[in-house]
Amino acid sequence: MLVSNGLLLPLGGFLVGCLMGFIARRHHFCTMAALERHWYAGDSNGLRAWALAIAVAIALTQGLAATGLFDPRESFYLSPSFGWTGAIAGGLAFGFGMALVGTCGFGALVRVGGGSLRSVVVMLVLGLSALAAQRGLIGYGRVAVVDGLAFDITRIGASDQSLGSILSVLTGADLRLATAVTVAGLLAFWVFRSAEFRRDRGKIIAGTAIGFAVAAGWAITSYTAGHAFVPVQIESASFVVPPGDLILHLITFTGTIPDYGVGLVAGVIVGAAAAAWRRQEVRWEACDDARELSRHLAGAFLMGTGGVFALGCTIGQGVSAASLLSVSAPVVLVSIAVGARLGLALLLEGSVRHAFWPLHRARLG
């Protein structure tokens, strides 16, 4: 019954979200904090945890594909239409907004679980701006800037935009599995070459759990799609459009069952709240003044709009799309990092020009 009518989607998403929220809150898994500590404190453990999540997600997701439990080509991340303009412009906007807010969409949900009213405002604006970019007036601009300029991967002979498929076409040999093993292996090598990271059990647990959660999303939505009597979108973890969908479900009633993403968003909040309550970290937090509020509003709008243009966020493109080896993932990730660097330079150093200084000079102020 849970599968045939689609109820497994929100329930499965909720359970996976609880795991993600609890782990992220308990072990401080935050992309923005990882980038900031890497640039300003020389601490790469946060980035290594993120890379570990990608490596685990690749290994498990490709394992699902190899055993026939999941067909990566059914994901929109591997569409043959590569919106490179959205990947770059959207990634830059998302990263800059992330710096203004101090965290990404996933991190904001985790903060909501701890009682942050600022993050409640961020998620409301992010969700609504994402809906506007996907289905509203901003969507007209997205169609012109992204869809109208997208590159058709089939022009080079590949059927989708996965790195393995593209390399297979270019070399004439099936390199999909070899590519996945190589990428996951290189990431794992870089992650664990650090003795300091190897001693950080919390970061290892966090990276492994987030990677597992992404693979679980592919498995749950794929299984449901094969057995349900209703259309099911094959998806995993993403935190751009799902918050907007959750808002719509809360304020309207159409009789439709929430999808996986809605359950995931709700689960992250509950899981983070459980972790915060367990460690007695629950406290109400609000903006100090109008200037801080305006910064959060602007950052949330940029993340919501940019995330839709880029087809994902730090988790959506950074881990979910990366688990499929989509070529969009590294483009979006680099763009997000550049946008975040520009935003931090403006906030912490007074001008975006400082983003182009050598990092050791930035640390010295």
mmCIF file of C-alpha atoms in Angstrom:
data_model
loop_
_atom_site.group_PDB
_atom_site.id
_atom_site.type_symbol
_atom_site.label_atom_id
_atom_site.label_comp_id
_atom_site.label_asym_id
_atom_site.label_seq_id
_atom_site.Cartn_x
_atom_site.Cartn_y
_atom_site.Cartn_z
ATOM 1 C CA MET A 1 0.000 0.000 0.000
ATOM 2 C CA LEU A 2 2.809 2.429 0.888
ATOM 3 C CA VAL A 3 4.471 1.792 -2.468
ATOM 4 C CA SER A 4 1.488 1.588 -4.794
ATOM 5 C CA ASN A 5 0.036 4.970 -3.779
ATOM 6 C CA GLY A 6 3.385 6.715 -3.413
ATOM 7 C CA LEU A 7 3.370 7.063 0.369
ATOM 8 C CA LEU A 8 6.807 5.470 0.525
ATOM 9 C CA LEU A 9 8.240 8.625 -1.051
ATOM 10 C CA PRO A 10 7.519 11.144 1.731
ATOM 11 C CA LEU A 11 8.029 8.519 4.433
ATOM 12 C CA GLY A 12 11.352 7.376 2.999
ATOM 13 C CA GLY A 13 12.425 10.968 2.448
ATOM 14 C CA PHE A 14 11.499 11.851 6.008
ATOM 15 C CA LEU A 15 13.555 8.999 7.478
ATOM 16 C CA VAL A 16 16.575 9.772 5.294
ATOM 17 C CA GLY A 17 16.188 13.467 6.135
ATOM 18 C CA CYS A 18 16.157 12.695 9.857
ATOM 19 C CA LEU A 19 19.474 10.886 9.439
ATOM 20 C CA MET A 20 20.991 13.757 7.455
ATOM 21 C CA GLY A 21 19.744 16.430 9.842
ATOM 22 C CA PHE A 22 20.886 14.593 12.969
ATOM 23 C CA ILE A 23 24.343 13.796 11.581
ATOM 24 C CA ALA A 24 24.894 17.279 10.143
ATOM 25 C CA ARG A 25 23.906 18.956 13.415
ATOM 26 C CA ARG A 26 25.819 16.494 15.587
ATOM 27 C CA HIS A 27 29.055 16.574 13.584
ATOM 28 C CA HIS A 28 28.871 20.106 12.101
ATOM 29 C CA PHE A 29 28.646 19.117 8.441
ATOM 30 C CA CYS A 30 28.395 22.492 6.677
ATOM 31 C CA THR A 31 29.731 23.392 3.237
ATOM 32 C CA MET A 32 30.016 27.121 3.921
ATOM 33 C CA ALA A 33 31.888 26.552 7.167
ATOM 34 C CA ALA A 34 34.167 24.070 5.397
ATOM 35 C CA LEU A 35 35.089 26.609 2.713
ATOM 36 C CA GLU A 36 35.558 29.429 5.214
ATOM 37 C CA ARG A 37 37.798 27.385 7.504
ATOM 38 C CA HIS A 38 39.831 26.187 4.541
ATOM 39 C CA TRP A 39 40.440 29.703 3.259
ATOM 40 C CA TYR A 40 40.868 31.588 6.513
ATOM 41 C CA ALA A 41 42.128 28.977 8.974
ATOM 42 C CA GLY A 42 43.941 26.462 6.778
ATOM 43 C CA ASP A 43 41.687 23.659 8.067
ATOM 44 C CA SER A 44 40.617 21.282 5.285
ATOM 45 C CA ASN A 45 38.806 18.689 7.416
ATOM 46 C CA GLY A 46 35.392 20.069 6.495
ATOM 47 C CA LEU A 47 36.187 19.896 2.780
ATOM 48 C CA ARG A 48 37.520 16.379 3.197
ATOM 49 C CA ALA A 49 34.267 15.324 4.872
ATOM 50 C CA TRP A 50 32.386 16.760 1.898
ATOM 51 C CA ALA A 51 34.685 14.938 -0.542
ATOM 52 C CA LEU A 52 34.185 11.735 1.450
ATOM 53 C CA ALA A 53 30.419 12.134 1.075
ATOM 54 C CA ILE A 54 30.881 12.398 -2.698
ATOM 55 C CA ALA A 55 33.154 9.332 -2.821
ATOM 56 C CA VAL A 56 30.738 7.224 -0.754
ATOM 57 C CA ALA A 57 27.774 8.427 -2.811
ATOM 58 C CA ILE A 58 29.573 7.539 -6.066
ATOM 59 C CA ALA A 59 30.515 4.068 -4.838
ATOM 60 C CA LEU A 60 27.045 3.199 -3.535
ATOM 61 C CA THR A 61 25.123 4.808 -6.400
ATOM 62 C CA GLN A 62 27.224 3.121 -9.060
ATOM 63 C CA GLY A 63 26.772 -0.123 -7.145
ATOM 64 C CA LEU A 64 23.009 0.317 -7.354
ATOM 65 C CA ALA A 65 23.325 0.952 -11.089
ATOM 66 C CA ALA A 66 25.556 -2.089 -11.621
ATOM 67 C CA THR A 67 23.050 -4.370 -9.882
ATOM 68 C CA GLY A 68 20.109 -2.974 -11.844
ATOM 69 C CA LEU A 69 18.422 -1.365 -8.843
ATOM 70 C CA PHE A 70 18.747 2.132 -10.303
ATOM 71 C CA ASP A 71 19.086 3.540 -13.804
ATOM 72 C CA PRO A 72 21.112 6.798 -13.617
ATOM 73 C CA ARG A 73 19.789 7.885 -17.021
ATOM 74 C CA GLU A 74 16.357 8.425 -15.476
ATOM 75 C CA SER A 75 17.704 11.315 -13.391
ATOM 76 C CA PHE A 76 17.359 14.835 -14.758
ATOM 77 C CA TYR A 77 20.992 15.456 -13.793
ATOM 78 C CA LEU A 78 22.041 13.311 -16.760
ATOM 79 C CA SER A 79 19.811 15.025 -19.292
ATOM 80 C CA PRO A 80 21.622 15.335 -22.644
ATOM 81 C CA SER A 81 20.918 19.064 -22.490
ATOM 82 C CA PHE A 82 23.758 20.667 -20.501
ATOM 83 C CA GLY A 83 22.767 24.148 -19.306
ATOM 84 C CA TRP A 84 26.285 25.495 -18.926
ATOM 85 C CA THR A 85 25.165 29.103 -18.518
ATOM 86 C CA GLY A 86 22.907 28.151 -15.625
ATOM 87 C CA ALA A 87 25.625 26.023 -14.076
ATOM 88 C CA ILE A 88 28.027 28.977 -14.038
ATOM 89 C CA ALA A 89 25.699 31.933 -13.389
ATOM 90 C CA GLY A 90 23.465 29.996 -11.024
ATOM 91 C CA GLY A 91 26.428 28.577 -9.143
ATOM 92 C CA LEU A 92 27.976 32.028 -8.714
ATOM 93 C CA ALA A 93 24.674 33.447 -7.446
ATOM 94 C CA PHE A 94 24.141 30.537 -5.071
ATOM 95 C CA GLY A 95 27.662 30.783 -3.673
ATOM 96 C CA PHE A 96 27.440 34.541 -3.147
ATOM 97 C CA GLY A 97 24.071 34.158 -1.450
ATOM 98 C CA MET A 98 25.468 31.360 0.692
ATOM 99 C CA ALA A 99 28.167 33.725 1.934
ATOM 100 C CA LEU A 100 25.593 36.415 2.750
ATOM 101 C CA VAL A 101 23.509 33.951 4.765
ATOM 102 C CA GLY A 102 26.417 32.067 6.299
ATOM 103 C CA THR A 103 25.268 28.639 5.133
ATOM 104 C CA CYS A 104 23.543 26.837 2.258
ATOM 105 C CA GLY A 105 19.942 25.637 2.051
ATOM 106 C CA PHE A 106 20.741 22.351 3.769
ATOM 107 C CA GLY A 107 22.630 24.166 6.513
ATOM 108 C CA ALA A 108 19.749 26.594 7.003
ATOM 109 C CA LEU A 109 17.353 23.682 7.558
ATOM 110 C CA VAL A 110 19.757 22.247 10.133
ATOM 111 C CA ARG A 111 19.812 25.626 11.889
ATOM 112 C CA VAL A 112 16.017 25.754 11.869
ATOM 113 C CA GLY A 113 16.097 22.551 13.902
ATOM 114 C CA GLY A 114 18.161 24.371 16.517
ATOM 115 C CA GLY A 115 15.716 27.261 16.828
ATOM 116 C CA SER A 116 17.143 29.796 14.362
ATOM 117 C CA LEU A 117 14.372 32.186 13.312
ATOM 118 C CA ARG A 118 16.789 33.767 10.855
ATOM 119 C CA SER A 119 16.988 30.450 9.044
ATOM 120 C CA VAL A 120 13.189 30.177 9.022
ATOM 121 C CA VAL A 121 13.110 33.453 7.092
ATOM 122 C CA VAL A 122 15.895 32.225 4.822
ATOM 123 C CA MET A 123 14.045 29.005 3.982
ATOM 124 C CA LEU A 124 10.790 30.847 3.272
ATOM 125 C CA VAL A 125 12.489 33.256 0.865
ATOM 126 C CA LEU A 126 14.660 30.537 -0.675
ATOM 127 C CA GLY A 127 11.674 28.280 -1.266
ATOM 128 C CA LEU A 128 9.481 30.992 -2.764
ATOM 129 C CA SER A 129 12.242 32.382 -4.997
ATOM 130 C CA ALA A 130 13.007 28.849 -6.206
ATOM 131 C CA LEU A 131 9.358 28.386 -7.162
ATOM 132 C CA ALA A 132 9.404 31.737 -8.956
ATOM 133 C CA ALA A 133 12.511 30.723 -10.907
ATOM 134 C CA GLN A 134 11.073 27.318 -11.744
ATOM 135 C CA ARG A 135 7.411 28.111 -12.433
ATOM 136 C CA GLY A 136 6.945 31.894 -12.106
ATOM 137 C CA LEU A 137 8.020 35.072 -13.846
ATOM 138 C CA ILE A 138 11.728 34.516 -13.227
ATOM 139 C CA GLY A 139 11.285 31.259 -15.093
ATOM 140 C CA TYR A 140 10.984 33.171 -18.366
ATOM 141 C CA GLY A 141 14.494 34.494 -17.843
ATOM 142 C CA ARG A 142 15.733 31.028 -16.931
ATOM 143 C CA VAL A 143 14.322 29.553 -20.133
ATOM 144 C CA ALA A 144 16.047 32.234 -22.213
ATOM 145 C CA VAL A 145 19.394 32.240 -20.388
ATOM 146 C CA VAL A 146 19.729 28.552 -19.549
ATOM 147 C CA ASP A 147 17.486 26.391 -21.721
ATOM 148 C CA GLY A 148 17.940 28.496 -24.836
ATOM 149 C CA LEU A 149 21.750 28.313 -24.650
ATOM 150 C CA ALA A 150 22.123 24.731 -23.439
ATOM 151 C CA PHE A 151 24.619 22.457 -25.152
ATOM 152 C CA ASP A 152 23.240 19.216 -26.603
ATOM 153 C CA ILE A 153 25.553 16.404 -25.472
ATOM 154 C CA THR A 154 24.251 14.149 -28.239
ATOM 155 C CA ARG A 155 26.169 16.337 -30.708
ATOM 156 C CA ILE A 156 29.364 14.576 -29.602
ATOM 157 C CA GLY A 157 27.712 11.171 -29.712
ATOM 158 C CA ALA A 158 27.053 10.671 -25.985
ATOM 159 C CA SER A 159 23.577 9.723 -24.772
ATOM 160 C CA ASP A 160 23.839 11.619 -21.474
ATOM 161 C CA GLN A 161 26.108 14.062 -19.685
ATOM 162 C CA SER A 162 27.855 11.623 -17.363
ATOM 163 C CA LEU A 163 31.637 11.757 -17.466
ATOM 164 C CA GLY A 164 31.802 8.001 -18.064
ATOM 165 C CA SER A 165 29.537 8.179 -21.114
ATOM 166 C CA ILE A 166 31.462 11.075 -22.626
ATOM 167 C CA LEU A 167 34.841 9.370 -22.122
ATOM 168 C CA SER A 168 33.421 6.151 -23.557
ATOM 169 C CA VAL A 169 32.381 7.963 -26.734
ATOM 170 C CA LEU A 170 35.716 9.748 -27.050
ATOM 171 C CA THR A 171 37.790 6.581 -26.572
ATOM 172 C CA GLY A 172 35.518 3.998 -28.162
ATOM 173 C CA ALA A 173 35.618 1.795 -25.035
ATOM 174 C CA ASP A 174 33.112 1.398 -22.220
ATOM 175 C CA LEU A 175 34.782 3.371 -19.423
ATOM 176 C CA ARG A 176 31.742 4.100 -17.250
ATOM 177 C CA LEU A 177 32.638 1.733 -14.409
ATOM 178 C CA ALA A 178 36.351 2.508 -14.658
ATOM 179 C CA THR A 179 35.618 6.224 -14.491
ATOM 180 C CA ALA A 180 33.469 5.823 -11.375
ATOM 181 C CA VAL A 181 36.090 3.694 -9.633
ATOM 182 C CA THR A 182 38.868 6.120 -10.554
ATOM 183 C CA VAL A 183 37.032 9.241 -9.393
ATOM 184 C CA ALA A 184 35.879 7.659 -6.129
ATOM 185 C CA GLY A 185 39.357 6.252 -5.521
ATOM 186 C CA LEU A 186 41.107 9.570 -6.103
ATOM 187 C CA LEU A 187 38.690 11.366 -3.797
ATOM 188 C CA ALA A 188 39.147 8.744 -1.070
ATOM 189 C CA PHE A 189 42.938 8.955 -1.458
ATOM 190 C CA TRP A 190 42.913 12.737 -1.014
ATOM 191 C CA VAL A 191 40.517 12.522 1.915
ATOM 192 C CA PHE A 192 42.442 9.956 3.936
ATOM 193 C CA ARG A 193 45.956 11.109 3.127
ATOM 194 C CA SER A 194 45.484 13.614 5.961
ATOM 195 C CA ALA A 195 46.449 12.110 9.325
ATOM 196 C CA GLU A 196 44.466 14.850 11.058
ATOM 197 C CA PHE A 197 41.308 13.884 9.209
ATOM 198 C CA ARG A 198 41.861 10.201 9.926
ATOM 199 C CA ARG A 199 41.715 11.076 13.624
ATOM 200 C CA ASP A 200 38.496 13.080 13.243
ATOM 201 C CA ARG A 201 35.903 10.344 13.721
ATOM 202 C CA GLY A 202 32.993 12.800 13.650
ATOM 203 C CA LYS A 203 33.859 14.113 10.189
ATOM 204 C CA ILE A 204 34.330 10.567 8.881
ATOM 205 C CA ILE A 205 30.915 9.567 10.229
ATOM 206 C CA ALA A 206 29.318 12.690 8.745
ATOM 207 C CA GLY A 207 30.791 12.262 5.273
ATOM 208 C CA THR A 208 29.912 8.568 5.163
ATOM 209 C CA ALA A 209 26.344 9.134 6.368
ATOM 210 C CA ILE A 210 25.637 11.946 3.892
ATOM 211 C CA GLY A 211 26.958 9.837 1.021
ATOM 212 C CA PHE A 212 24.818 6.893 2.146
ATOM 213 C CA ALA A 213 21.739 9.143 2.372
ATOM 214 C CA VAL A 214 22.185 10.317 -1.228
ATOM 215 C CA ALA A 215 22.421 6.740 -2.500
ATOM 216 C CA ALA A 216 19.378 5.819 -0.397
ATOM 217 C CA GLY A 217 17.400 8.546 -2.157
ATOM 218 C CA TRP A 218 18.138 7.056 -5.574
ATOM 219 C CA ALA A 219 17.174 3.589 -4.321
ATOM 220 C CA ILE A 220 13.894 4.678 -2.697
ATOM 221 C CA THR A 221 12.628 6.788 -5.600
ATOM 222 C CA SER A 222 13.681 4.174 -8.181
ATOM 223 C CA TYR A 223 11.972 1.352 -6.301
ATOM 224 C CA THR A 224 8.807 3.403 -5.885
ATOM 225 C CA ALA A 225 8.786 4.408 -9.547
ATOM 226 C CA GLY A 226 8.859 0.760 -10.540
ATOM 227 C CA HIS A 227 5.953 -0.260 -8.309
ATOM 228 C CA ALA A 228 3.706 2.769 -7.804
ATOM 229 C CA PHE A 229 0.553 3.518 -9.754
ATOM 230 C CA VAL A 230 1.414 7.221 -9.908
ATOM 231 C CA PRO A 231 4.230 9.038 -11.769
ATOM 232 C CA VAL A 232 7.408 9.295 -9.668
ATOM 233 C CA GLN A 233 10.385 11.581 -10.236
ATOM 234 C CA ILE A 234 13.721 9.838 -9.758
ATOM 235 C CA GLU A 235 15.602 12.091 -7.355
ATOM 236 C CA SER A 236 17.823 12.222 -4.318
ATOM 237 C CA ALA A 237 18.887 14.913 -1.865
ATOM 238 C CA SER A 238 18.427 18.534 -2.967
ATOM 239 C CA PHE A 239 17.406 21.604 -1.003
ATOM 240 C CA VAL A 240 16.322 24.281 -3.471
ATOM 241 C CA VAL A 241 12.880 23.497 -4.908
ATOM 242 C CA PRO A 242 11.768 21.000 -2.183
ATOM 243 C CA PRO A 243 11.493 23.732 0.505
ATOM 244 C CA GLY A 244 9.169 25.610 -1.851
ATOM 245 C CA ASP A 245 7.139 22.472 -2.447
ATOM 246 C CA LEU A 246 6.849 21.993 1.323
ATOM 247 C CA ILE A 247 5.496 25.544 1.646
ATOM 248 C CA LEU A 248 2.884 24.821 -1.023
ATOM 249 C CA HIS A 249 1.773 21.649 0.753
ATOM 250 C CA LEU A 250 1.466 23.543 4.033
ATOM 251 C CA ILE A 251 -0.686 26.369 2.662
ATOM 252 C CA THR A 252 -2.744 24.512 0.045
ATOM 253 C CA PHE A 253 -4.476 21.153 -0.203
ATOM 254 C CA THR A 254 -4.765 19.484 -3.571
ATOM 255 C CA GLY A 255 -5.109 15.874 -2.458
ATOM 256 C CA THR A 256 -1.704 14.980 -3.909
ATOM 257 C CA ILE A 257 0.787 13.024 -1.835
ATOM 258 C CA PRO A 258 4.026 14.911 -1.035
ATOM 259 C CA ASP A 259 7.051 13.696 -2.956
ATOM 260 C CA TYR A 260 10.420 12.485 -1.692
ATOM 261 C CA GLY A 261 11.942 15.969 -1.484
ATOM 262 C CA VAL A 262 9.186 17.332 0.741
ATOM 263 C CA GLY A 263 9.614 14.454 3.182
ATOM 264 C CA LEU A 264 13.382 14.959 3.085
ATOM 265 C CA VAL A 265 13.134 18.654 4.024
ATOM 266 C CA ALA A 266 10.808 17.928 6.931
ATOM 267 C CA GLY A 267 13.052 15.104 8.087
ATOM 268 C CA VAL A 268 16.181 17.262 8.135
ATOM 269 C CA ILE A 269 14.479 19.765 10.434
ATOM 270 C CA VAL A 270 13.253 17.027 12.789
ATOM 271 C CA GLY A 271 16.597 15.218 12.806
ATOM 272 C CA ALA A 272 18.508 18.424 13.476
ATOM 273 C CA ALA A 273 16.047 19.334 16.246
ATOM 274 C CA ALA A 274 16.608 15.942 17.863
ATOM 275 C CA ALA A 275 20.373 16.418 17.796
ATOM 276 C CA ALA A 276 20.114 19.969 19.154
ATOM 277 C CA TRP A 277 17.743 18.877 21.939
ATOM 278 C CA ARG A 278 19.990 15.954 22.854
ATOM 279 C CA ARG A 279 22.981 18.291 23.249
ATOM 280 C CA GLN A 280 20.883 21.051 24.851
ATOM 281 C CA GLU A 281 21.625 23.447 21.986
ATOM 282 C CA VAL A 282 18.061 24.551 21.257
ATOM 283 C CA ARG A 283 17.735 28.332 21.523
ATOM 284 C CA TRP A 284 15.754 30.986 19.702
ATOM 285 C CA GLU A 285 17.904 33.209 17.484
ATOM 286 C CA ALA A 286 16.804 36.219 15.430
ATOM 287 C CA CYS A 287 18.489 38.906 13.328
ATOM 288 C CA ASP A 288 20.233 41.599 15.346
ATOM 289 C CA ASP A 289 19.096 44.471 13.134
ATOM 290 C CA ALA A 290 17.554 45.399 9.789
ATOM 291 C CA ARG A 291 20.944 45.260 8.072
ATOM 292 C CA GLU A 292 21.444 41.632 9.027
ATOM 293 C CA LEU A 293 17.893 40.797 8.009
ATOM 294 C CA SER A 294 18.319 42.419 4.601
ATOM 295 C CA ARG A 295 21.536 40.462 4.070
ATOM 296 C CA HIS A 296 19.741 37.201 4.827
ATOM 297 C CA LEU A 297 16.835 38.101 2.545
ATOM 298 C CA ALA A 298 19.172 38.918 -0.343
ATOM 299 C CA GLY A 299 21.255 35.799 0.224
ATOM 300 C CA ALA A 300 18.196 33.531 0.362
ATOM 301 C CA PHE A 301 16.853 35.003 -2.884
ATOM 302 C CA LEU A 302 20.181 34.445 -4.631
ATOM 303 C CA MET A 303 20.359 30.863 -3.380
ATOM 304 C CA GLY A 304 16.800 30.041 -4.417
ATOM 305 C CA THR A 305 17.128 31.602 -7.861
ATOM 306 C CA GLY A 306 20.698 30.488 -8.464
ATOM 307 C CA GLY A 307 19.950 26.960 -7.298
ATOM 308 C CA VAL A 308 17.178 26.562 -9.873
ATOM 309 C CA PHE A 309 19.343 28.013 -12.644
ATOM 310 C CA ALA A 310 22.139 25.588 -11.694
ATOM 311 C CA LEU A 311 19.718 22.656 -11.171
ATOM 312 C CA GLY A 312 20.985 22.100 -7.659
ATOM 313 C CA CYS A 313 22.829 23.275 -4.583
ATOM 314 C CA THR A 314 25.865 22.192 -2.585
ATOM 315 C CA ILE A 315 24.101 18.897 -1.876
ATOM 316 C CA GLY A 316 21.966 18.603 -5.021
ATOM 317 C CA GLN A 317 24.783 19.192 -7.500
ATOM 318 C CA GLY A 318 27.652 18.761 -5.044
ATOM 319 C CA VAL A 319 26.792 15.224 -3.926
ATOM 320 C CA SER A 320 23.669 13.926 -5.719
ATOM 321 C CA ALA A 321 24.694 14.941 -9.247
ATOM 322 C CA ALA A 322 28.330 14.127 -8.450
ATOM 323 C CA SER A 323 27.292 10.581 -7.494
ATOM 324 C CA LEU A 324 26.144 10.174 -11.109
ATOM 325 C CA LEU A 325 29.394 11.727 -12.398
ATOM 326 C CA SER A 326 27.417 14.446 -14.171
ATOM 327 C CA VAL A 327 29.679 16.980 -15.886
ATOM 328 C CA SER A 328 27.486 19.736 -14.467
ATOM 329 C CA ALA A 329 28.556 18.879 -10.905
ATOM 330 C CA PRO A 330 32.176 20.157 -11.018
ATOM 331 C CA VAL A 331 31.133 23.230 -13.020
ATOM 332 C CA VAL A 332 28.484 24.155 -10.459
ATOM 333 C CA LEU A 333 30.749 23.348 -7.511
ATOM 334 C CA VAL A 334 33.572 25.532 -8.781
ATOM 335 C CA SER A 335 31.103 28.343 -9.510
ATOM 336 C CA ILE A 336 29.603 28.056 -6.009
ATOM 337 C CA ALA A 337 33.081 28.179 -4.469
ATOM 338 C CA VAL A 338 33.999 31.278 -6.500
ATOM 339 C CA GLY A 339 30.723 32.977 -5.566
ATOM 340 C CA ALA A 340 31.258 32.152 -1.894
ATOM 341 C CA ARG A 341 34.813 33.511 -2.042
ATOM 342 C CA LEU A 342 33.552 36.768 -3.540
ATOM 343 C CA GLY A 343 30.853 37.045 -0.884
ATOM 344 C CA LEU A 344 33.253 36.368 1.993
ATOM 345 C CA ALA A 345 35.736 38.871 0.598
ATOM 346 C CA LEU A 346 33.004 41.517 0.599
ATOM 347 C CA LEU A 347 31.760 40.697 4.099
ATOM 348 C CA LEU A 348 35.019 39.995 5.894
ATOM 349 C CA GLU A 349 37.575 42.016 3.939
ATOM 350 C CA GLY A 350 35.501 44.941 2.691
ATOM 351 C CA SER A 351 35.685 44.402 -1.064
ATOM 352 C CA VAL A 352 35.239 41.616 -3.613
ATOM 353 C CA ARG A 353 38.662 42.613 -4.972
ATOM 354 C CA HIS A 354 40.248 40.831 -2.026
ATOM 355 C CA ALA A 355 38.906 37.554 -3.393
ATOM 356 C CA PHE A 356 41.658 37.706 -6.010
ATOM 357 C CA TRP A 357 44.449 38.168 -3.479
ATOM 358 C CA PRO A 358 46.605 35.179 -2.551
ATOM 359 C CA LEU A 359 44.873 33.247 0.197
ATOM 360 C CA HIS A 360 47.731 33.640 2.668
ATOM 361 C CA ARG A 361 47.319 37.414 2.416
ATOM 362 C CA ALA A 362 43.578 37.032 2.957
ATOM 363 C CA ARG A 363 44.232 35.055 6.160
ATOM 364 C CA LEU A 364 46.565 37.747 7.413
ATOM 365 C CA GLY A 365 43.902 40.379 6.720
#
